[in-house]
Coordinates of C-alpha atoms in Angstrom, one line a residue:
Chain A
M217 CA 27.5 -12.3 -2.7
S218 CA 28.0 -8.6 -1.9
G219 CA 27.0 -5.2 -3.0
V220 CA 23.8 -3.1 -3.3
L221 CA 21.8 -2.9 -6.4
V222 CA 19.2 -0.1 -6.7
V223 CA 16.5 -0.5 -9.4
L224 CA 15.4 2.9 -10.7
E225 CA 12.0 3.6 -12.2
H226 CA 11.1 5.9 -15.1
R227 CA 8.1 6.8 -17.2
G228 CA 7.8 8.9 -20.3
G229 CA 11.6 9.4 -20.6
A230 CA 12.1 10.7 -17.1
Y231 CA 13.1 9.2 -13.8
N232 CA 10.5 8.9 -11.0
R233 CA 12.0 11.1 -8.3
M234 CA 11.4 8.3 -5.8
S235 CA 14.2 6.4 -7.7
W236 CA 16.7 8.8 -6.2
E237 CA 15.3 8.3 -2.7
A238 CA 15.8 4.6 -3.2
L239 CA 19.4 5.3 -4.3
A240 CA 19.9 7.3 -1.1
A241 CA 18.8 4.3 0.9
G242 CA 21.2 2.2 -1.2
Q243 CA 24.0 4.5 -0.4
Q244 CA 23.3 4.1 3.3
L245 CA 23.4 0.3 2.9
A246 CA 26.6 0.5 0.9
A247 CA 28.3 2.9 3.3
S248 CA 30.2 0.1 5.0
G249 CA 32.3 -0.4 1.9
Q250 CA 30.0 -2.5 -0.3
P251 CA 29.9 -1.7 -4.1
L252 CA 26.8 0.3 -5.1
S253 CA 25.2 -0.2 -8.5
A254 CA 22.0 1.0 -10.1
A255 CA 19.9 -0.4 -13.0
V256 CA 17.2 1.0 -15.2
V257 CA 15.0 -1.3 -17.2
G258 CA 13.3 -0.7 -20.5
N259 CA 14.0 -0.2 -24.2
D260 CA 15.9 2.6 -25.9
L261 CA 17.1 4.2 -22.7
D262 CA 19.5 6.7 -24.2
A263 CA 17.7 9.7 -22.8
L264 CA 18.1 8.3 -19.2
N265 CA 21.8 7.5 -19.5
S266 CA 23.5 10.7 -18.5
E267 CA 21.4 11.3 -15.4
L268 CA 22.3 7.7 -14.2
A269 CA 26.0 8.2 -15.1
G270 CA 26.0 11.5 -13.1
N271 CA 25.7 9.7 -9.7
K272 CA 28.5 8.4 -7.5
L273 CA 28.2 4.7 -8.2
D274 CA 30.5 1.8 -8.8
K275 CA 28.5 0.8 -11.9
G276 CA 25.3 1.6 -13.8
Y277 CA 23.3 -0.9 -15.9
R278 CA 20.9 -0.4 -18.7
V279 CA 18.7 -3.5 -18.9
E280 CA 17.4 -3.2 -22.4
H281 CA 15.2 -5.4 -24.6
A282 CA 12.5 -4.6 -27.1
L283 CA 10.0 -6.7 -25.0
L284 CA 10.6 -4.3 -22.1
R285 CA 9.3 -1.2 -23.9
N286 CA 6.0 -1.5 -22.0
Y287 CA 6.0 -2.6 -18.4
T288 CA 4.9 -6.1 -17.7
A289 CA 5.5 -8.1 -14.5
D290 CA 6.7 -11.1 -16.5
G291 CA 9.2 -9.1 -18.5
Y292 CA 10.6 -7.1 -15.6
V293 CA 10.8 -10.2 -13.3
S294 CA 12.7 -12.2 -15.9
A295 CA 15.1 -9.4 -16.9
L296 CA 15.9 -8.5 -13.3
E297 CA 16.2 -12.1 -12.2
Q298 CA 19.0 -12.5 -14.8
L299 CA 20.7 -9.3 -13.8
I300 CA 20.6 -10.3 -10.1
K301 CA 22.0 -13.8 -10.8
K302 CA 24.9 -12.1 -12.7
L303 CA 25.7 -9.5 -10.0
E304 CA 24.8 -11.5 -6.9
P305 CA 24.1 -8.4 -4.7
S306 CA 23.4 -8.7 -1.0
Y307 CA 20.7 -6.1 -1.2
V308 CA 18.2 -5.1 -4.0
V309 CA 16.5 -1.8 -3.3
F310 CA 13.4 -0.3 -5.1
P311 CA 11.2 2.8 -4.6
H312 CA 7.8 1.6 -3.2
T313 CA 5.8 2.5 -6.3
Y314 CA 2.7 0.8 -7.6
Q315 CA 4.8 -0.7 -10.4
V316 CA 7.3 -2.2 -7.8
R317 CA 4.4 -3.5 -5.8
D318 CA 3.3 -5.3 -8.9
F319 CA 6.5 -7.2 -9.7
A320 CA 9.0 -7.1 -6.9
P321 CA 7.2 -9.7 -4.7
R322 CA 7.2 -12.1 -7.6
L323 CA 10.9 -11.4 -8.3
A324 CA 11.8 -12.0 -4.6
T325 CA 9.9 -15.3 -4.7
R326 CA 12.2 -16.5 -7.5
F327 CA 15.1 -16.3 -5.0
G328 CA 13.1 -17.8 -2.1
Q329 CA 12.9 -14.3 -0.5
V330 CA 10.2 -11.8 0.5
L331 CA 10.1 -8.1 -0.2
L332 CA 10.5 -6.0 2.9
A333 CA 8.1 -3.4 1.6
D334 CA 7.5 0.3 2.2
L335 CA 10.4 0.9 4.6
V336 CA 10.5 4.2 6.5
G337 CA 14.1 3.8 7.8
L338 CA 17.0 1.5 8.3
R339 CA 19.9 1.5 10.7
K340 CA 23.1 -0.5 11.4
D341 CA 23.1 -2.8 14.4
G342 CA 26.5 -4.5 14.7
D343 CA 27.1 -6.4 11.4
T344 CA 23.5 -6.4 10.3
F345 CA 20.8 -3.9 9.4
V346 CA 17.5 -3.3 11.1
F347 CA 14.7 -2.3 8.7
V348 CA 11.8 -0.1 9.9
R349 CA 8.3 -0.2 8.5
Q350 CA 4.9 0.8 9.6
L351 CA 2.1 -1.5 10.8
F352 CA -1.7 -0.9 11.2
Q353 CA -1.8 2.0 8.7
G354 CA 1.0 3.9 10.5
K355 CA -0.2 3.5 14.1
L356 CA 2.8 1.3 15.0
N357 CA 6.3 0.9 13.8
A358 CA 8.1 -2.4 13.6
D359 CA 11.8 -3.4 13.3
Y360 CA 12.5 -6.2 10.9
G361 CA 15.6 -8.3 10.5
H362 CA 16.7 -10.3 7.5
T363 CA 18.2 -13.8 7.9
G364 CA 19.2 -16.4 5.3
S365 CA 21.5 -16.3 2.4
G366 CA 19.7 -14.9 -0.6
P367 CA 19.6 -11.3 -1.6
C368 CA 17.6 -9.1 0.7
F369 CA 14.8 -7.3 -1.3
L370 CA 13.7 -3.9 0.0
S371 CA 11.4 -1.1 -1.1
V372 CA 11.4 2.4 0.4
Q373 CA 8.4 4.7 1.1
A374 CA 8.1 8.0 -0.7
G375 CA 9.9 10.8 1.3
A376 CA 11.5 8.4 3.8
F377 CA 15.1 8.9 2.4
R378 CA 16.5 12.2 1.2
A379 CA 17.5 12.4 -2.4
E380 CA 19.4 15.7 -1.7
S381 CA 22.1 13.8 0.1
L382 CA 23.1 11.9 -3.0
E383 CA 26.7 12.5 -4.1
A384 CA 27.4 13.4 -7.7
G385 CA 30.0 11.4 -9.7
S386 CA 30.8 10.0 -13.0
T387 CA 29.9 6.3 -13.5
G388 CA 30.3 4.0 -16.4
V389 CA 27.0 2.6 -17.6
E390 CA 27.0 -0.9 -19.1
A391 CA 24.3 -2.4 -21.3
F392 CA 22.8 -5.7 -20.1
A393 CA 20.7 -7.6 -22.6
P394 CA 18.5 -10.2 -20.9
Q395 CA 17.1 -13.2 -22.8
L396 CA 13.4 -12.8 -23.0
D397 CA 10.7 -14.9 -24.8
A398 CA 7.6 -13.1 -26.1
N399 CA 5.5 -16.1 -25.3
A400 CA 6.5 -16.0 -21.6
I401 CA 5.0 -12.5 -21.3
R402 CA 1.4 -13.2 -20.5
N403 CA -0.1 -9.8 -19.8
K404 CA -1.0 -7.5 -22.7
P405 CA -1.0 -3.9 -21.4
E406 CA -2.6 -1.1 -23.3
E407 CA -1.6 2.6 -23.2
P408 CA -2.1 4.3 -19.8
F409 CA -4.9 6.9 -19.7
R410 CA -6.5 9.5 -17.5
E411 CA -10.2 9.5 -16.8
A412 CA -11.0 13.2 -17.1
A413 CA -9.2 16.5 -17.3
Q414 CA -8.4 17.8 -13.8
T415 CA -10.2 21.0 -13.0
V416 CA -8.8 21.4 -9.5
D417 CA -5.0 21.7 -9.1
L418 CA -4.5 21.0 -5.4
S419 CA -0.7 21.1 -5.9
A420 CA -1.0 24.9 -6.5
A421 CA -3.2 25.6 -3.5
P422 CA -1.5 27.5 -0.7
I423 CA -4.0 26.3 1.9
I424 CA -5.7 22.9 2.0
V425 CA -8.4 21.6 4.3
S426 CA -8.5 17.9 4.2
V427 CA -11.3 15.6 5.3
G428 CA -11.2 11.9 6.2
R429 CA -13.4 9.1 7.4
G430 CA -14.0 11.0 10.6
I431 CA -16.7 13.1 8.8
K432 CA -18.9 10.0 9.0
E433 CA -21.5 11.0 6.3
Q434 CA -21.8 13.2 3.2
D435 CA -24.4 15.5 4.9
N436 CA -21.7 16.5 7.3
L437 CA -19.4 17.9 4.6
P438 CA -20.7 21.5 4.8
I439 CA -18.9 22.1 8.0
M440 CA -15.6 21.4 6.3
E441 CA -16.6 23.4 3.2
E442 CA -17.3 26.4 5.5
L443 CA -13.9 26.1 7.2
A444 CA -12.2 25.9 3.8
A445 CA -14.2 29.0 2.6
A446 CA -13.3 30.9 5.7
L447 CA -9.6 30.1 5.2
G448 CA -9.6 30.7 1.5
A449 CA -8.5 27.0 1.1
E450 CA -9.2 24.2 -1.3
L451 CA -11.1 21.2 0.1
A452 CA -9.3 17.9 -0.2
A453 CA -10.0 14.4 1.0
S454 CA -8.6 11.0 1.7
R455 CA -9.4 8.1 -0.5
P456 CA -12.5 6.6 1.2
I457 CA -14.3 10.0 0.9
C458 CA -13.8 10.0 -2.9
D459 CA -14.5 6.3 -3.3
N460 CA -17.9 7.0 -1.7
G461 CA -18.5 9.7 -4.3
W462 CA -18.9 12.4 -1.6
L463 CA -16.2 14.4 -3.3
P464 CA -14.8 14.1 -6.8
M465 CA -11.7 11.9 -7.3
E466 CA -9.6 14.9 -8.3
R467 CA -9.8 16.2 -4.7
Q468 CA -8.1 13.1 -3.4
V469 CA -4.7 13.5 -1.7
G470 CA -2.4 10.5 -1.2
S471 CA -0.4 7.9 -2.9
S472 CA -3.1 7.3 -5.5
G473 CA -4.2 10.9 -5.8
Q474 CA -2.5 14.2 -5.8
T475 CA 0.7 15.1 -4.0
V476 CA 0.5 18.5 -2.3
S477 CA 2.8 20.9 -0.6
P478 CA 0.7 23.8 0.7
K479 CA 1.7 26.5 3.2
L480 CA -1.0 25.1 5.5
A481 CA -2.8 21.8 5.6
V482 CA -5.6 21.4 8.1
G483 CA -6.3 17.7 8.3
I484 CA -8.5 15.4 10.1
S485 CA -7.4 12.2 8.3
G486 CA -4.4 10.2 9.2
A487 CA -4.1 7.1 7.0
I488 CA -0.6 6.6 5.8
Q489 CA -1.6 6.6 2.1
H490 CA -2.9 10.1 2.7
L491 CA 0.1 11.3 4.7
V492 CA 2.4 10.3 1.9
G493 CA 0.6 12.8 -0.3
M494 CA 0.9 15.7 2.1
K495 CA 4.5 15.2 3.4
G496 CA 5.7 18.4 1.7
S497 CA 3.3 20.7 3.6
K498 CA 5.0 23.5 5.3
T499 CA 2.7 23.7 8.3
V500 CA 0.2 20.9 9.3
V501 CA -2.7 21.3 11.7
A502 CA -4.3 18.1 12.8
I503 CA -7.8 17.7 14.3
N504 CA -8.6 14.2 15.4
K505 CA -10.4 12.6 18.4
D506 CA -7.6 9.9 18.7
E507 CA -4.5 11.4 20.2
N508 CA -2.5 8.5 18.8
A509 CA -3.7 9.1 15.2
P510 CA -0.8 9.0 12.8
I511 CA -1.5 12.5 11.6
F512 CA -0.1 13.9 14.9
E513 CA 3.3 12.6 13.9
V514 CA 3.5 15.1 11.1
A515 CA 1.5 17.9 12.7
D516 CA 2.9 21.2 13.9
Y517 CA -0.3 22.1 15.8
G518 CA -2.9 19.6 17.0
I519 CA -6.3 19.7 18.6
V520 CA -7.4 16.4 20.2
G521 CA -11.2 16.6 20.0
D522 CA -14.5 16.0 18.3
L523 CA -14.3 17.6 14.8
F524 CA -18.0 18.3 15.0
E525 CA -17.3 20.7 17.8
V526 CA -13.8 21.9 16.9
V527 CA -14.3 22.6 13.2
P528 CA -17.3 25.0 13.5
A529 CA -15.5 26.8 16.4
L530 CA -12.5 27.2 14.2
T531 CA -14.5 28.5 11.3
E532 CA -16.0 31.2 13.6
A533 CA -12.6 32.1 15.0
V534 CA -11.1 32.4 11.5
K535 CA -14.0 34.6 10.3
K536 CA -13.6 36.8 13.4
A537 CA -9.8 37.1 12.9
K538 CA -10.2 38.0 9.2
G539 CA -13.0 40.5 10.0
S540 CA -11.0 42.5 12.5
Chain B
M17 CA -16.3 -19.4 -13.6
K18 CA -14.7 -20.7 -10.4
I19 CA -13.3 -18.0 -8.2
I20 CA -11.2 -18.4 -5.0
V21 CA -11.1 -15.3 -2.7
A22 CA -8.3 -15.2 -0.2
I23 CA -9.4 -13.2 2.8
K24 CA -7.7 -12.3 6.0
Q25 CA -9.0 -11.5 9.5
V26 CA -7.6 -8.3 11.1
P27 CA -8.4 -6.3 14.2
V28 CA -11.4 -4.0 13.8
R29 CA -10.5 -0.6 12.3
D30 CA -9.9 2.0 14.9
S31 CA -9.2 -0.6 17.6
S32 CA -7.1 0.7 20.4
L33 CA -3.8 -1.1 20.1
H34 CA -1.5 -2.0 22.9
I35 CA 1.9 -3.6 22.6
D36 CA 2.2 -6.9 24.3
S37 CA 4.7 -7.7 27.1
S38 CA 7.1 -9.4 24.7
G39 CA 7.3 -6.3 22.5
H40 CA 6.9 -8.5 19.4
W41 CA 3.2 -8.0 18.7
I42 CA 0.0 -6.4 20.0
D43 CA -2.0 -7.6 22.9
E44 CA -4.8 -9.6 21.2
D45 CA -6.9 -10.4 24.3
D46 CA -9.4 -7.6 24.1
L47 CA -9.5 -7.2 20.4
S48 CA -12.4 -7.8 18.0
Y49 CA -11.7 -8.9 14.5
E50 CA -13.2 -8.4 11.1
I51 CA -12.5 -9.1 7.4
N52 CA -9.6 -7.0 6.0
E53 CA -11.3 -4.2 4.2
P54 CA -9.6 -4.7 0.8
D55 CA -10.5 -8.4 1.0
A56 CA -14.1 -7.5 1.5
Y57 CA -14.0 -5.7 -1.9
A58 CA -12.3 -8.7 -3.5
L59 CA -15.2 -10.9 -2.2
E60 CA -17.7 -8.4 -3.5
E61 CA -16.1 -8.4 -6.9
A62 CA -16.1 -12.3 -6.9
L63 CA -19.8 -12.4 -6.0
Q64 CA -20.6 -9.9 -8.8
L65 CA -18.6 -11.9 -11.4
K66 CA -20.5 -15.0 -10.3
E67 CA -23.8 -13.2 -10.7
K68 CA -22.9 -12.2 -14.2
H69 CA -21.2 -15.4 -15.5
G70 CA -22.3 -18.1 -13.1
G71 CA -19.9 -20.5 -11.3
E72 CA -18.7 -20.8 -7.8
V73 CA -17.1 -18.6 -5.2
V74 CA -14.8 -20.2 -2.6
A75 CA -13.5 -18.2 0.4
L76 CA -10.0 -19.1 1.6
L77 CA -8.7 -18.1 5.0
A78 CA -5.6 -19.0 7.0
G79 CA -5.7 -18.4 10.7
P80 CA -6.8 -19.5 14.2
E81 CA -10.2 -20.7 15.2
R82 CA -11.6 -17.1 15.5
G83 CA -11.3 -16.9 11.7
S84 CA -14.5 -19.0 11.5
Q85 CA -16.5 -15.9 12.2
T86 CA -15.1 -14.1 9.2
I87 CA -15.7 -17.2 7.1
R88 CA -19.3 -17.4 8.2
E89 CA -19.8 -13.8 7.2
A90 CA -18.3 -14.5 3.7
L91 CA -20.7 -17.4 3.3
A92 CA -23.6 -15.3 4.5
K93 CA -22.8 -12.7 1.9
G94 CA -23.0 -15.4 -0.8
A95 CA -19.7 -17.4 -1.0
D96 CA -20.7 -21.0 -1.9
R97 CA -18.1 -22.7 0.4
A98 CA -14.9 -22.1 2.2
I99 CA -11.5 -23.5 3.0
H100 CA -10.1 -22.7 6.5
I101 CA -6.4 -23.5 7.0
E102 CA -6.3 -23.8 10.8
C103 CA -3.1 -22.5 12.3
D104 CA -1.9 -20.5 15.3
D105 CA 1.6 -19.9 14.0
L106 CA 1.0 -17.2 11.3
A107 CA 3.3 -14.8 13.2
S108 CA 6.3 -17.1 12.8
L109 CA 5.8 -17.2 9.0
D110 CA 6.8 -14.6 6.4
T111 CA 4.7 -13.8 3.3
L112 CA 6.3 -16.7 1.4
G113 CA 5.5 -19.2 4.1
I114 CA 1.8 -18.0 4.2
A115 CA 1.5 -18.0 0.4
S116 CA 3.0 -21.5 0.3
R117 CA 0.3 -22.7 2.6
L118 CA -2.5 -21.0 0.6
A119 CA -1.0 -22.6 -2.6
A120 CA -0.9 -26.0 -1.0
A121 CA -4.4 -25.9 0.3
I122 CA -5.9 -25.0 -3.1
K123 CA -3.7 -27.4 -5.1
D124 CA -6.6 -29.5 -6.4
E125 CA -9.2 -26.7 -6.7
K126 CA -8.2 -25.5 -10.2
P127 CA -9.9 -22.1 -10.1
D128 CA -10.2 -19.8 -13.1
L129 CA -9.6 -16.7 -11.0
I130 CA -8.1 -15.9 -7.6
L131 CA -8.9 -12.6 -6.0
T132 CA -7.6 -11.0 -2.9
G133 CA -7.3 -7.4 -1.4
L134 CA -4.4 -5.3 -2.5
Q135 CA -2.9 -5.3 1.0
S136 CA -3.8 -6.0 4.6
D137 CA -4.7 -3.3 7.1
D138 CA -2.5 -4.9 9.8
L139 CA 0.9 -5.8 8.2
G140 CA 0.4 -3.8 5.0
L141 CA 3.0 -5.7 3.0
G142 CA 0.8 -6.0 0.0
Q143 CA 2.3 -9.1 -1.6
T144 CA 0.6 -12.3 -0.5
G145 CA -1.4 -12.3 -3.7
V146 CA 1.5 -11.7 -6.0
V147 CA 3.6 -14.3 -4.3
L148 CA 0.7 -16.8 -4.5
A149 CA 0.5 -16.2 -8.3
E150 CA 4.2 -16.9 -8.7
L151 CA 4.0 -20.1 -6.6
L152 CA 1.0 -21.2 -8.8
G153 CA 2.8 -20.2 -12.0
I154 CA -0.2 -18.0 -13.2
P155 CA -0.2 -14.4 -14.4
H156 CA -1.4 -11.6 -12.1
A157 CA -2.2 -7.9 -11.9
T158 CA -2.4 -5.6 -8.9
I159 CA -4.5 -2.7 -7.7
I160 CA -7.5 -3.6 -9.9
M161 CA -10.5 -1.3 -10.3
Q162 CA -12.6 -3.3 -12.8
V163 CA -12.7 -6.9 -14.2
E164 CA -14.2 -7.9 -17.6
A165 CA -14.3 -11.7 -18.0
G166 CA -14.0 -13.1 -21.5
E167 CA -13.7 -16.7 -22.8
G168 CA -10.5 -18.0 -21.3
S169 CA -9.1 -14.5 -20.6
I170 CA -9.9 -11.4 -18.7
K171 CA -9.3 -7.7 -19.2
V172 CA -8.8 -5.6 -16.1
K173 CA -8.4 -1.9 -15.3
R174 CA -5.3 -1.3 -13.3
E175 CA -4.7 1.8 -11.2
L176 CA -1.4 3.5 -11.7
E177 CA -0.2 6.5 -9.7
D178 CA -1.3 10.2 -10.0
G179 CA -4.7 9.5 -11.5
W180 CA -3.5 7.3 -14.3
F181 CA -5.1 3.9 -15.3
Q182 CA -4.3 1.1 -17.7
H183 CA -6.2 -1.8 -19.3
V184 CA -4.4 -5.1 -19.2
A185 CA -5.5 -8.4 -20.8
M186 CA -4.3 -11.8 -19.6
P187 CA -5.2 -15.4 -20.0
L188 CA -6.9 -17.4 -17.3
P189 CA -6.3 -18.8 -14.7
A190 CA -5.0 -15.5 -13.2
L191 CA -4.7 -13.8 -9.9
L192 CA -5.9 -10.2 -9.2
T193 CA -5.4 -8.0 -6.2
I194 CA -8.4 -5.7 -5.8
Q195 CA -8.4 -2.0 -4.8
S196 CA -10.6 -0.9 -1.9
G197 CA -13.7 1.1 -2.7
I198 CA -14.3 -0.1 -6.3
S199 CA -18.0 -1.0 -5.6
K200 CA -20.5 -0.9 -2.9
L201 CA -20.2 -3.7 -0.4
R202 CA -23.4 -5.8 0.2
Y203 CA -24.8 -6.7 3.5
A204 CA -25.6 -10.3 4.4
T205 CA -29.4 -11.0 4.2
L206 CA -31.2 -12.9 6.9
M207 CA -31.7 -15.7 4.3
G208 CA -28.0 -15.6 3.6
I209 CA -27.1 -15.9 7.3
K210 CA -29.4 -18.9 7.6
K211 CA -28.0 -20.6 4.5
A212 CA -24.4 -20.0 5.6
K213 CA -24.9 -22.6 8.4
T214 CA -25.4 -25.4 5.9
K215 CA -22.5 -24.5 3.6
E216 CA -19.4 -26.6 3.5
V217 CA -16.2 -25.4 5.3
R218 CA -13.3 -27.6 4.4
R219 CA -10.9 -27.5 7.4
V220 CA -7.2 -28.1 6.6
S221 CA -4.7 -28.5 9.4
A222 CA -1.4 -26.7 8.8
G223 CA 0.2 -29.9 9.9
D224 CA -1.2 -31.8 6.8
L225 CA 0.4 -29.3 4.4
P226 CA 4.0 -29.4 3.4
P227 CA 6.1 -27.5 6.0
A228 CA 6.7 -23.9 5.1
A229 CA 10.3 -22.8 4.5
A230 CA 11.9 -20.9 7.4
A231 CA 11.1 -17.2 7.4
T232 CA 13.9 -15.0 5.9
V233 CA 12.5 -11.8 7.4
T234 CA 11.5 -11.6 11.1
L235 CA 9.6 -9.0 13.0
E236 CA 11.8 -8.2 16.0
R237 CA 10.1 -5.4 17.8
V238 CA 6.9 -3.4 17.7
Y239 CA 6.7 0.2 19.1
L240 CA 5.0 3.5 18.9
P241 CA 6.4 5.7 16.2
E242 CA 8.6 8.6 17.3
K243 CA 7.2 11.9 16.4
K244 CA 9.0 13.5 13.5
K245 CA 7.7 16.9 14.4
E246 CA 7.1 18.5 17.8
T247 CA 3.4 18.9 17.8
Q248 CA 2.1 21.8 19.8
L249 CA -1.1 20.4 21.3
I250 CA -3.7 23.1 21.9
E251 CA -5.8 22.5 24.9
G252 CA -9.1 23.9 26.1
S253 CA -12.7 23.8 25.1
P254 CA -13.4 23.7 21.3
K255 CA -13.9 27.4 21.4
E256 CA -10.8 28.2 23.4
A257 CA -8.7 25.8 21.3
A258 CA -10.0 27.3 18.1
A259 CA -9.2 30.9 19.2
K260 CA -5.7 29.9 20.3
L261 CA -5.0 28.1 17.0
V262 CA -6.2 31.1 15.0
E263 CA -3.7 33.3 17.0
K264 CA -0.9 30.9 16.0
L265 CA -2.0 30.8 12.3
K266 CA -2.1 34.6 12.3
F267 CA 1.2 35.4 14.1
E268 CA 3.4 32.3 13.8
V269 CA 2.4 30.8 10.4
R270 CA 1.0 34.1 9.0
V271 CA -1.6 32.6 6.8
I272 CA -4.5 34.5 8.1

């Protein structure tokens, strides 16, 4: 058993960019001389072939079968189980996407293993690796180790590894045809859909003011709206605010909402699902009463204080600065 | 329809967390606990399905004695009975070990549906439900927003990324992990709280279940995250801090 296998994800004929971040993590694991391979799963994968072959790998695999045209956990688990049994890698690496969350724990169970999910880092410690993930919604970090003989299953958080560091190359891509039985695929998925046309494009906003649970109730939202108006910013929110119906879903930033990269993000929310969506921000200002709130880890400027005092004061100061 | 809801007890949101002297976990002495928020939505979904289709809702929890409080709250909200796997050694198990215990404890229950939250607020691994489905050999779907029960099958609305959704049908029995915030959580009524005292709680000792396999992943150290960016903390009264921040936004960031 040796080597690193990275499982890439795609949708609509294109790779999910998190796939390349997972490959970067795989390169780090393989740096000590283990062979590195990557696999893509689906049906009719011609369009994805050249981008896979253009990476520096020891081998690429196209796992193809007509029953893999649409994603199902049963189909993916069975196909990848067969590939892993053939390759016997030491590590299997995934991007931590919703799809991976759906099938990778089940796949790991087939090998008597668990998925070390949502890694933010890894480092070598002697002959083994230490895997870093977040606990308590990002308030604490934890080092994990892997023992035992089976392959070690890992998924990596969006933005935690840099795809820019990937080396280009020319790799042979081999077809792998798994044996699949239509009767063993129990879920019947329909076509994905969107609920409504988006009318707000947060990804194009140069400045975003983001509100979280700290606002306490809907009636308090105007103080955030006033700050956004003063700054000429779009108002965004973390998930619970939109779940409550206080703001429309299209204003949600985070792993299940929009991903933004504004010049300035003023945030009072710090849940990791939200931070993942705003990692690309050029400058981050955090306002939070808890000095240990995870948002201060990514903030350039921070004010520790009560938002009900700080935000109105900030609105006034912005108006004054713009007026003069 | 018989529904089992797997719930977890976690420290109250916004607890002040301190690392314990071993550096392996947090100091639990002064913490208060509550139901893991996504699991509260799984319980709510189960209660609504029972109201629509009839049947039974069984709460399932693994953990130490303090878990009884969270079980009582689930019963007060309307669960019919509960199973408490009493154990103090959860920290020494990995997800597979915990899911094996849950699977063993419900071996004879034969539920139509098992619901749980999509992830826990403490460890956040998000896989106990999926692993449990594999151990029981039943289909599953994750991050579910809506459940429509049919005859021997269900159709669910799954959340995908970036605002996409998908309907998926599957045969029963099945396991679903429920997304937070999909409905409004109910409060326990006074009558519910009173009734809860008479409801059955089956206590299962971990020692009576098959021993869990040795953990293959281990938590070695817990620590405060290192800052990725050097945050300039701006001090002073709200007014002073606001004025200083605006100076910086104007002259350093140049967005005003």
